[in-house]
Amino acid sequence: MKIHSSEFATSAPDLRQSPPANLPEFAFIGRSNVGKSSLINMLTMRKGLAKVSETPGKTQLINFFTINGNWNLVDLPGYGYARVSKGKRADFNVAVADFLEKRESLKHTFVLIDSRLPPQAIDVEFIRWLLTTDVSFSVVFTKADKQSASKTQASVHRFRKDVLAMVTPAPAVFISSAEAKTGRKEILGHIDSLLG
Ligand SMILES: Nc1nc2c(ncn2[C@@H]2O[C@H](COP(=O)(O)OP(=O)(O)OP(=O)(O)O)[C@@H](O)[C@H]2O)c(=O)[nH]1
Ligand SMILES: [Mg+2]
């Protein structure tokens, strides 16, 4: 998969105000600060395309980026920081849940997990909720440059065993670093295969 062009399309606060659902879409979700926006910049090789910040809660709107004029990357506000909703939909943004559940053009979602941490309750809860929907997803372990490869492997192994063992078919798993540009080829290859 070669990226010839990538451009910011628009932002929307929720599904209703999202642009027409006329291009296949790939969304990025995960805890605030896990590296969603950084990953989008790494995939597109455009440093400032999506806004990145050291402070969690940077991405507040649903941001759409059009790639090669024919598919979209969707940068979602993270969960676990701005506690917009509590209760039955777990502790994450209602607008995000609504988007993931109902967006007609959503092809696939990448769930980002910090590769340095043991399974976090909020991530487990999020994946449990995701499994109640029809959303197709894979898992990306981020910030792999921040620790040794063996620590990352151990973390991925534990997550697979403790969290993903219950998921059939087993989701694809990727290891990424926005810093070292790890995982770019694999993630873009996955998108390519899903675009068919
Ligand atoms: N070393 C390293 N730092 C990273 C990586 N990915 C993200 N970061 C840093 O982590 C912080 C958060 O990154 P963002 O991409 O803004 O995270 P986000 O998931 O979009 O966060 P929200 O928009 O708040 O939900 C920034 O300081 C990034 O520079 C990575 O692969 N390696
Ligand atoms: Mg962000």
PDB file of C-alpha atoms and ligand atoms in Angstrom:
ATOM      1  CA  MET A   1       0.000   0.000   0.000  1.00  0.00           C
ATOM      2  CA  LYS A   2       1.485   3.318  -1.089  1.00  0.00           C
ATOM      3  CA  ILE A   3       0.118   6.545   0.294  1.00  0.00           C
ATOM      4  CA  HIS A   4       0.138   9.205  -2.433  1.00  0.00           C
ATOM      5  CA  SER A   5      -1.962  11.763  -0.626  1.00  0.00           C
ATOM      6  CA  SER A   6      -3.361  12.352   2.825  1.00  0.00           C
ATOM      7  CA  GLU A   7      -5.460  15.305   3.803  1.00  0.00           C
ATOM      8  CA  PHE A   8      -7.518  16.455   6.721  1.00  0.00           C
ATOM      9  CA  ALA A   9     -11.156  16.230   5.611  1.00  0.00           C
ATOM     10  CA  THR A  10     -13.229  17.438   8.552  1.00  0.00           C
ATOM     11  CA  SER A  11     -14.012  17.152  12.260  1.00  0.00           C
ATOM     12  CA  ALA A  12     -17.322  16.236  13.808  1.00  0.00           C
ATOM     13  CA  PRO A  13     -18.546  16.042  17.400  1.00  0.00           C
ATOM     14  CA  ASP A  14     -20.689  12.977  16.740  1.00  0.00           C
ATOM     15  CA  LEU A  15     -22.092  10.530  14.208  1.00  0.00           C
ATOM     16  CA  ARG A  16     -24.972  12.743  13.153  1.00  0.00           C
ATOM     17  CA  GLN A  17     -22.646  15.567  12.149  1.00  0.00           C
ATOM     18  CA  SER A  18     -20.115  13.296  10.464  1.00  0.00           C
ATOM     19  CA  PRO A  19     -19.521  13.666   6.715  1.00  0.00           C
ATOM     20  CA  PRO A  20     -21.432  11.440   4.258  1.00  0.00           C
ATOM     21  CA  ALA A  21     -20.463   7.806   4.724  1.00  0.00           C
ATOM     22  CA  ASN A  22     -19.198   7.334   1.185  1.00  0.00           C
ATOM     23  CA  LEU A  23     -15.608   6.111   1.693  1.00  0.00           C
ATOM     24  CA  PRO A  24     -14.415   2.994   3.541  1.00  0.00           C
ATOM     25  CA  GLU A  25     -13.132   3.992   6.975  1.00  0.00           C
ATOM     26  CA  PHE A  26     -10.535   2.734   9.442  1.00  0.00           C
ATOM     27  CA  ALA A  27     -10.809   4.099  12.973  1.00  0.00           C
ATOM     28  CA  PHE A  28      -8.229   4.378  15.766  1.00  0.00           C
ATOM     29  CA  ILE A  29      -9.369   4.103  19.356  1.00  0.00           C
ATOM     30  CA  GLY A  30      -7.762   3.553  22.749  1.00  0.00           C
ATOM     31  CA  ARG A  31      -6.997   5.305  26.009  1.00  0.00           C
ATOM     32  CA  SER A  32      -6.138   8.975  25.902  1.00  0.00           C
ATOM     33  CA  ASN A  33      -2.413   9.408  25.289  1.00  0.00           C
ATOM     34  CA  VAL A  34      -1.905   5.854  23.956  1.00  0.00           C
ATOM     35  CA  GLY A  35      -0.706   7.283  20.631  1.00  0.00           C
ATOM     36  CA  LYS A  36      -3.662   7.252  18.194  1.00  0.00           C
ATOM     37  CA  SER A  37      -2.885  10.590  16.559  1.00  0.00           C
ATOM     38  CA  SER A  38       0.846   9.813  16.474  1.00  0.00           C
ATOM     39  CA  LEU A  39       0.135   6.526  14.716  1.00  0.00           C
ATOM     40  CA  ILE A  40      -1.942   8.287  12.053  1.00  0.00           C
ATOM     41  CA  ASN A  41       0.933  10.692  11.445  1.00  0.00           C
ATOM     42  CA  MET A  42       3.373   7.796  11.233  1.00  0.00           C
ATOM     43  CA  LEU A  43       1.188   5.863   8.774  1.00  0.00           C
ATOM     44  CA  THR A  44       0.752   8.896   6.528  1.00  0.00           C
ATOM     45  CA  MET A  45       4.355  10.118   7.113  1.00  0.00           C
ATOM     46  CA  ARG A  46       2.904  13.543   7.869  1.00  0.00           C
ATOM     47  CA  LYS A  47       4.173  14.782  11.207  1.00  0.00           C
ATOM     48  CA  GLY A  48       1.551  17.432  11.863  1.00  0.00           C
ATOM     49  CA  LEU A  49      -1.478  15.897  10.176  1.00  0.00           C
ATOM     50  CA  ALA A  50      -3.195  14.793  13.381  1.00  0.00           C
ATOM     51  CA  LYS A  51      -2.620  16.883  16.500  1.00  0.00           C
ATOM     52  CA  VAL A  52      -0.451  15.211  19.112  1.00  0.00           C
ATOM     53  CA  SER A  53       0.066  16.226  22.740  1.00  0.00           C
ATOM     54  CA  GLU A  54       1.827  15.044  25.866  1.00  0.00           C
ATOM     55  CA  THR A  55      -1.335  15.926  27.753  1.00  0.00           C
ATOM     56  CA  PRO A  56      -4.121  13.328  27.552  1.00  0.00           C
ATOM     57  CA  GLY A  57      -7.424  14.389  26.026  1.00  0.00           C
ATOM     58  CA  LYS A  58      -5.952  16.237  23.048  1.00  0.00           C
ATOM     59  CA  THR A  59      -8.296  14.818  20.415  1.00  0.00           C
ATOM     60  CA  GLN A  60     -11.799  15.921  21.376  1.00  0.00           C
ATOM     61  CA  LEU A  61     -13.603  15.573  18.058  1.00  0.00           C
ATOM     62  CA  ILE A  62     -13.890  12.789  15.497  1.00  0.00           C
ATOM     63  CA  ASN A  63     -11.288  13.720  12.860  1.00  0.00           C
ATOM     64  CA  PHE A  64     -11.445  12.399   9.309  1.00  0.00           C
ATOM     65  CA  PHE A  65      -8.387  12.147   7.056  1.00  0.00           C
ATOM     66  CA  THR A  66      -8.801  11.136   3.409  1.00  0.00           C
ATOM     67  CA  ILE A  67      -6.067   8.900   2.013  1.00  0.00           C
ATOM     68  CA  ASN A  68      -5.358   8.569  -1.719  1.00  0.00           C
ATOM     69  CA  GLY A  69      -8.731  10.210  -2.291  1.00  0.00           C
ATOM     70  CA  ASN A  70     -10.558   6.953  -1.660  1.00  0.00           C
ATOM     71  CA  TRP A  71     -10.517   5.872   1.975  1.00  0.00           C
ATOM     72  CA  ASN A  72     -10.512   7.530   5.388  1.00  0.00           C
ATOM     73  CA  LEU A  73      -8.508   7.240   8.571  1.00  0.00           C
ATOM     74  CA  VAL A  74     -10.601   8.295  11.566  1.00  0.00           C
ATOM     75  CA  ASP A  75      -8.903   9.668  14.681  1.00  0.00           C
ATOM     76  CA  LEU A  76     -11.218   9.256  17.667  1.00  0.00           C
ATOM     77  CA  PRO A  77     -11.129  10.986  21.068  1.00  0.00           C
ATOM     78  CA  GLY A  78      -9.559   8.629  23.596  1.00  0.00           C
ATOM     79  CA  TYR A  79     -11.336   7.060  26.542  1.00  0.00           C
ATOM     80  CA  GLY A  80     -10.344   7.026  30.186  1.00  0.00           C
ATOM     81  CA  TYR A  81      -9.665  10.726  30.473  1.00  0.00           C
ATOM     82  CA  ALA A  82     -12.670  12.996  29.897  1.00  0.00           C
ATOM     83  CA  ARG A  83     -15.295  10.987  31.701  1.00  0.00           C
ATOM     84  CA  VAL A  84     -18.181  11.899  29.475  1.00  0.00           C
ATOM     85  CA  SER A  85     -20.370   8.990  30.335  1.00  0.00           C
ATOM     86  CA  LYS A  86     -20.677   6.467  33.089  1.00  0.00           C
ATOM     87  CA  GLY A  87     -22.783   3.367  33.252  1.00  0.00           C
ATOM     88  CA  LYS A  88     -23.873   0.810  30.779  1.00  0.00           C
ATOM     89  CA  ARG A  89     -21.608   1.743  27.911  1.00  0.00           C
ATOM     90  CA  ALA A  90     -18.530   1.583  30.087  1.00  0.00           C
ATOM     91  CA  ASP A  91     -16.479   4.619  30.874  1.00  0.00           C
ATOM     92  CA  PHE A  92     -15.986   6.072  27.439  1.00  0.00           C
ATOM     93  CA  ASN A  93     -17.358   8.713  25.172  1.00  0.00           C
ATOM     94  CA  VAL A  94     -20.972   8.185  24.060  1.00  0.00           C
ATOM     95  CA  ALA A  95     -20.259   9.829  20.703  1.00  0.00           C
ATOM     96  CA  VAL A  96     -17.401   7.393  20.091  1.00  0.00           C
ATOM     97  CA  ALA A  97     -19.532   4.385  21.024  1.00  0.00           C
ATOM     98  CA  ASP A  98     -22.305   5.631  18.758  1.00  0.00           C
ATOM     99  CA  PHE A  99     -19.888   6.162  15.889  1.00  0.00           C
ATOM    100  CA  LEU A 100     -18.342   2.706  16.230  1.00  0.00           C
ATOM    101  CA  GLU A 101     -21.723   0.998  16.484  1.00  0.00           C
ATOM    102  CA  LYS A 102     -23.551   2.806  13.713  1.00  0.00           C
ATOM    103  CA  ARG A 103     -21.170   4.309  11.174  1.00  0.00           C
ATOM    104  CA  GLU A 104     -22.103   2.555   7.921  1.00  0.00           C
ATOM    105  CA  SER A 105     -18.782   3.126   6.198  1.00  0.00           C
ATOM    106  CA  LEU A 106     -16.657   1.869   9.106  1.00  0.00           C
ATOM    107  CA  LYS A 107     -14.677  -1.098   7.794  1.00  0.00           C
ATOM    108  CA  HIS A 108     -12.337  -1.818  10.647  1.00  0.00           C
ATOM    109  CA  THR A 109     -11.125  -0.430  13.967  1.00  0.00           C
ATOM    110  CA  PHE A 110      -7.644  -0.508  15.438  1.00  0.00           C
ATOM    111  CA  VAL A 111      -7.700  -0.711  19.236  1.00  0.00           C
ATOM    112  CA  LEU A 112      -4.467   0.764  20.605  1.00  0.00           C
ATOM    113  CA  ILE A 113      -2.928  -0.609  23.773  1.00  0.00           C
ATOM    114  CA  ASP A 114       0.175   0.748  25.543  1.00  0.00           C
ATOM    115  CA  SER A 115       2.772  -2.004  25.132  1.00  0.00           C
ATOM    116  CA  ARG A 116       4.433  -1.095  28.437  1.00  0.00           C
ATOM    117  CA  LEU A 117       1.474  -1.827  30.695  1.00  0.00           C
ATOM    118  CA  PRO A 118      -0.201  -4.964  32.013  1.00  0.00           C
ATOM    119  CA  PRO A 119      -3.841  -5.256  30.852  1.00  0.00           C
ATOM    120  CA  GLN A 120      -5.725  -2.184  32.089  1.00  0.00           C
ATOM    121  CA  ALA A 121      -9.295  -2.553  33.359  1.00  0.00           C
ATOM    122  CA  ILE A 122     -10.616   0.150  31.059  1.00  0.00           C
ATOM    123  CA  ASP A 123      -9.120  -1.479  27.960  1.00  0.00           C
ATOM    124  CA  VAL A 124     -10.544  -4.846  28.927  1.00  0.00           C
ATOM    125  CA  GLU A 125     -13.927  -3.244  29.528  1.00  0.00           C
ATOM    126  CA  PHE A 126     -13.748  -1.490  26.180  1.00  0.00           C
ATOM    127  CA  ILE A 127     -12.915  -4.694  24.305  1.00  0.00           C
ATOM    128  CA  ARG A 128     -15.725  -6.511  26.129  1.00  0.00           C
ATOM    129  CA  TRP A 129     -18.114  -3.831  24.936  1.00  0.00           C
ATOM    130  CA  LEU A 130     -16.705  -3.950  21.400  1.00  0.00           C
ATOM    131  CA  LEU A 131     -17.427  -7.676  21.305  1.00  0.00           C
ATOM    132  CA  THR A 132     -21.118  -6.933  21.847  1.00  0.00           C
ATOM    133  CA  THR A 133     -21.105  -4.949  18.589  1.00  0.00           C
ATOM    134  CA  ASP A 134     -20.441  -6.046  14.994  1.00  0.00           C
ATOM    135  CA  VAL A 135     -17.271  -3.953  14.785  1.00  0.00           C
ATOM    136  CA  SER A 136     -14.320  -5.714  13.168  1.00  0.00           C
ATOM    137  CA  PHE A 137     -11.126  -4.881  15.041  1.00  0.00           C
ATOM    138  CA  SER A 138      -7.465  -5.610  15.522  1.00  0.00           C
ATOM    139  CA  VAL A 139      -5.072  -4.619  18.297  1.00  0.00           C
ATOM    140  CA  VAL A 140      -1.999  -2.372  18.050  1.00  0.00           C
ATOM    141  CA  PHE A 141       0.560  -2.306  20.871  1.00  0.00           C
ATOM    142  CA  THR A 142       2.055   1.189  20.848  1.00  0.00           C
ATOM    143  CA  LYS A 143       5.236   2.928  22.017  1.00  0.00           C
ATOM    144  CA  ALA A 144       7.393  -0.179  21.485  1.00  0.00           C
ATOM    145  CA  ASP A 145      10.501   2.045  21.268  1.00  0.00           C
ATOM    146  CA  LYS A 146      10.161   2.840  24.957  1.00  0.00           C
ATOM    147  CA  GLN A 147      11.242  -0.593  26.154  1.00  0.00           C
ATOM    148  CA  SER A 148      13.143  -3.695  25.027  1.00  0.00           C
ATOM    149  CA  ALA A 149      11.654  -5.993  22.390  1.00  0.00           C
ATOM    150  CA  SER A 150      11.480  -8.818  24.933  1.00  0.00           C
ATOM    151  CA  LYS A 151       9.416  -6.713  27.354  1.00  0.00           C
ATOM    152  CA  THR A 152       7.054  -5.809  24.517  1.00  0.00           C
ATOM    153  CA  GLN A 153       6.734  -9.481  23.570  1.00  0.00           C
ATOM    154  CA  ALA A 154       5.955 -10.421  27.166  1.00  0.00           C
ATOM    155  CA  SER A 155       3.320  -7.711  27.341  1.00  0.00           C
ATOM    156  CA  VAL A 156       1.687  -8.831  24.080  1.00  0.00           C
ATOM    157  CA  HIS A 157       1.758 -12.445  25.226  1.00  0.00           C
ATOM    158  CA  ARG A 158       0.037 -11.582  28.486  1.00  0.00           C
ATOM    159  CA  PHE A 159      -2.606  -9.497  26.771  1.00  0.00           C
ATOM    160  CA  ARG A 160      -3.345 -12.275  24.281  1.00  0.00           C
ATOM    161  CA  LYS A 161      -3.666 -14.800  27.102  1.00  0.00           C
ATOM    162  CA  ASP A 162      -5.654 -12.683  29.566  1.00  0.00           C
ATOM    163  CA  VAL A 163      -7.826 -10.608  27.256  1.00  0.00           C
ATOM    164  CA  LEU A 164      -7.879 -11.868  23.676  1.00  0.00           C
ATOM    165  CA  ALA A 165      -8.173 -15.594  24.414  1.00  0.00           C
ATOM    166  CA  MET A 166     -11.952 -15.149  24.575  1.00  0.00           C
ATOM    167  CA  VAL A 167     -12.138 -13.536  21.143  1.00  0.00           C
ATOM    168  CA  THR A 168     -12.950 -15.650  18.062  1.00  0.00           C
ATOM    169  CA  PRO A 169     -11.711 -15.367  15.470  1.00  0.00           C
ATOM    170  CA  ALA A 170      -8.537 -14.098  17.126  1.00  0.00           C
ATOM    171  CA  PRO A 171      -7.933 -10.466  16.118  1.00  0.00           C
ATOM    172  CA  ALA A 172      -4.783  -9.511  14.234  1.00  0.00           C
ATOM    173  CA  VAL A 173      -2.110  -8.037  16.498  1.00  0.00           C
ATOM    174  CA  PHE A 174       0.467  -5.380  15.566  1.00  0.00           C
ATOM    175  CA  ILE A 175       3.395  -3.807  17.384  1.00  0.00           C
ATOM    176  CA  SER A 176       4.047  -0.160  16.630  1.00  0.00           C
ATOM    177  CA  SER A 177       6.281   2.753  17.351  1.00  0.00           C
ATOM    178  CA  ALA A 178       5.488   6.174  15.965  1.00  0.00           C
ATOM    179  CA  GLU A 179       9.000   7.150  16.955  1.00  0.00           C
ATOM    180  CA  ALA A 180      10.857   4.289  15.249  1.00  0.00           C
ATOM    181  CA  LYS A 181       8.217   3.875  12.491  1.00  0.00           C
ATOM    182  CA  THR A 182       7.696   0.246  13.467  1.00  0.00           C
ATOM    183  CA  GLY A 183       4.594  -1.542  12.234  1.00  0.00           C
ATOM    184  CA  ARG A 184       3.840   0.801   9.370  1.00  0.00           C
ATOM    185  CA  LYS A 185       4.113  -1.772   6.595  1.00  0.00           C
ATOM    186  CA  GLU A 186       2.091  -4.352   8.533  1.00  0.00           C
ATOM    187  CA  ILE A 187      -0.764  -2.011   9.464  1.00  0.00           C
ATOM    188  CA  LEU A 188      -1.012  -0.529   5.976  1.00  0.00           C
ATOM    189  CA  GLY A 189      -0.881  -4.064   4.561  1.00  0.00           C
ATOM    190  CA  HIS A 190      -3.816  -5.024   6.776  1.00  0.00           C
ATOM    191  CA  ILE A 191      -5.790  -2.019   5.581  1.00  0.00           C
ATOM    192  CA  ASP A 192      -4.936  -2.891   1.982  1.00  0.00           C
ATOM    193  CA  SER A 193      -6.200  -6.440   2.389  1.00  0.00           C
ATOM    194  CA  LEU A 194      -9.438  -5.204   3.953  1.00  0.00           C
ATOM    195  CA  LEU A 195      -9.969  -2.705   1.152  1.00  0.00           C
ATOM    196  CA  GLY A 196      -9.784  -5.687  -1.209  1.00  0.00           C
TER     197      GLY A 196
HETATM  198  N1  LIG B   1       8.247   7.315  22.393  1.00  0.00           N
HETATM  199  C1  LIG B   1       7.048   7.318  21.828  1.00  0.00           C
HETATM  200  N2  LIG B   1       6.147   8.263  22.162  1.00  0.00           N
HETATM  201  C2  LIG B   1       4.928   8.205  21.563  1.00  0.00           C
HETATM  202  C3  LIG B   1       4.570   7.207  20.621  1.00  0.00           C
HETATM  203  N3  LIG B   1       3.293   7.422  20.232  1.00  0.00           N
HETATM  204  C4  LIG B   1       2.880   8.508  20.894  1.00  0.00           C
HETATM  205  N4  LIG B   1       3.838   8.998  21.700  1.00  0.00           N
HETATM  206  C5  LIG B   1       3.754  10.181  22.586  1.00  0.00           C
HETATM  207  O1  LIG B   1       2.635   9.992  23.454  1.00  0.00           O
HETATM  208  C6  LIG B   1       1.933  11.228  23.648  1.00  0.00           C
HETATM  209  C7  LIG B   1       0.477  11.065  23.235  1.00  0.00           C
HETATM  210  O2  LIG B   1       0.390  10.841  21.834  1.00  0.00           O
HETATM  211  P1  LIG B   1      -0.936  11.151  21.008  1.00  0.00           P
HETATM  212  O3  LIG B   1      -0.695  10.606  19.641  1.00  0.00           O
HETATM  213  O4  LIG B   1      -1.338  12.567  21.124  1.00  0.00           O
HETATM  214  O5  LIG B   1      -2.000  10.229  21.790  1.00  0.00           O
HETATM  215  P2  LIG B   1      -3.577  10.087  21.532  1.00  0.00           P
HETATM  216  O6  LIG B   1      -3.897   8.645  21.756  1.00  0.00           O
HETATM  217  O7  LIG B   1      -3.946  10.645  20.216  1.00  0.00           O
HETATM  218  O8  LIG B   1      -4.174  10.945  22.732  1.00  0.00           O
HETATM  219  P3  LIG B   1      -5.614  11.686  22.859  1.00  0.00           P
HETATM  220  O9  LIG B   1      -5.827  12.482  21.606  1.00  0.00           O
HETATM  221  O10 LIG B   1      -5.435  12.516  24.058  1.00  0.00           O
HETATM  222  O11 LIG B   1      -6.641  10.614  23.056  1.00  0.00           O
HETATM  223  C8  LIG B   1       2.701  12.259  22.846  1.00  0.00           C
HETATM  224  O12 LIG B   1       3.613  12.915  23.714  1.00  0.00           O
HETATM  225  C9  LIG B   1       3.436  11.442  21.805  1.00  0.00           C
HETATM  226  O13 LIG B   1       4.620  12.044  21.322  1.00  0.00           O
HETATM  227  C10 LIG B   1       5.561   6.213  20.288  1.00  0.00           C
HETATM  228  O14 LIG B   1       5.365   5.285  19.496  1.00  0.00           O
HETATM  229  N5  LIG B   1       6.770   6.330  20.920  1.00  0.00           N
HETATM  230 MG    MG B   2      -5.230  12.140  19.718  1.00  0.00          MG
END
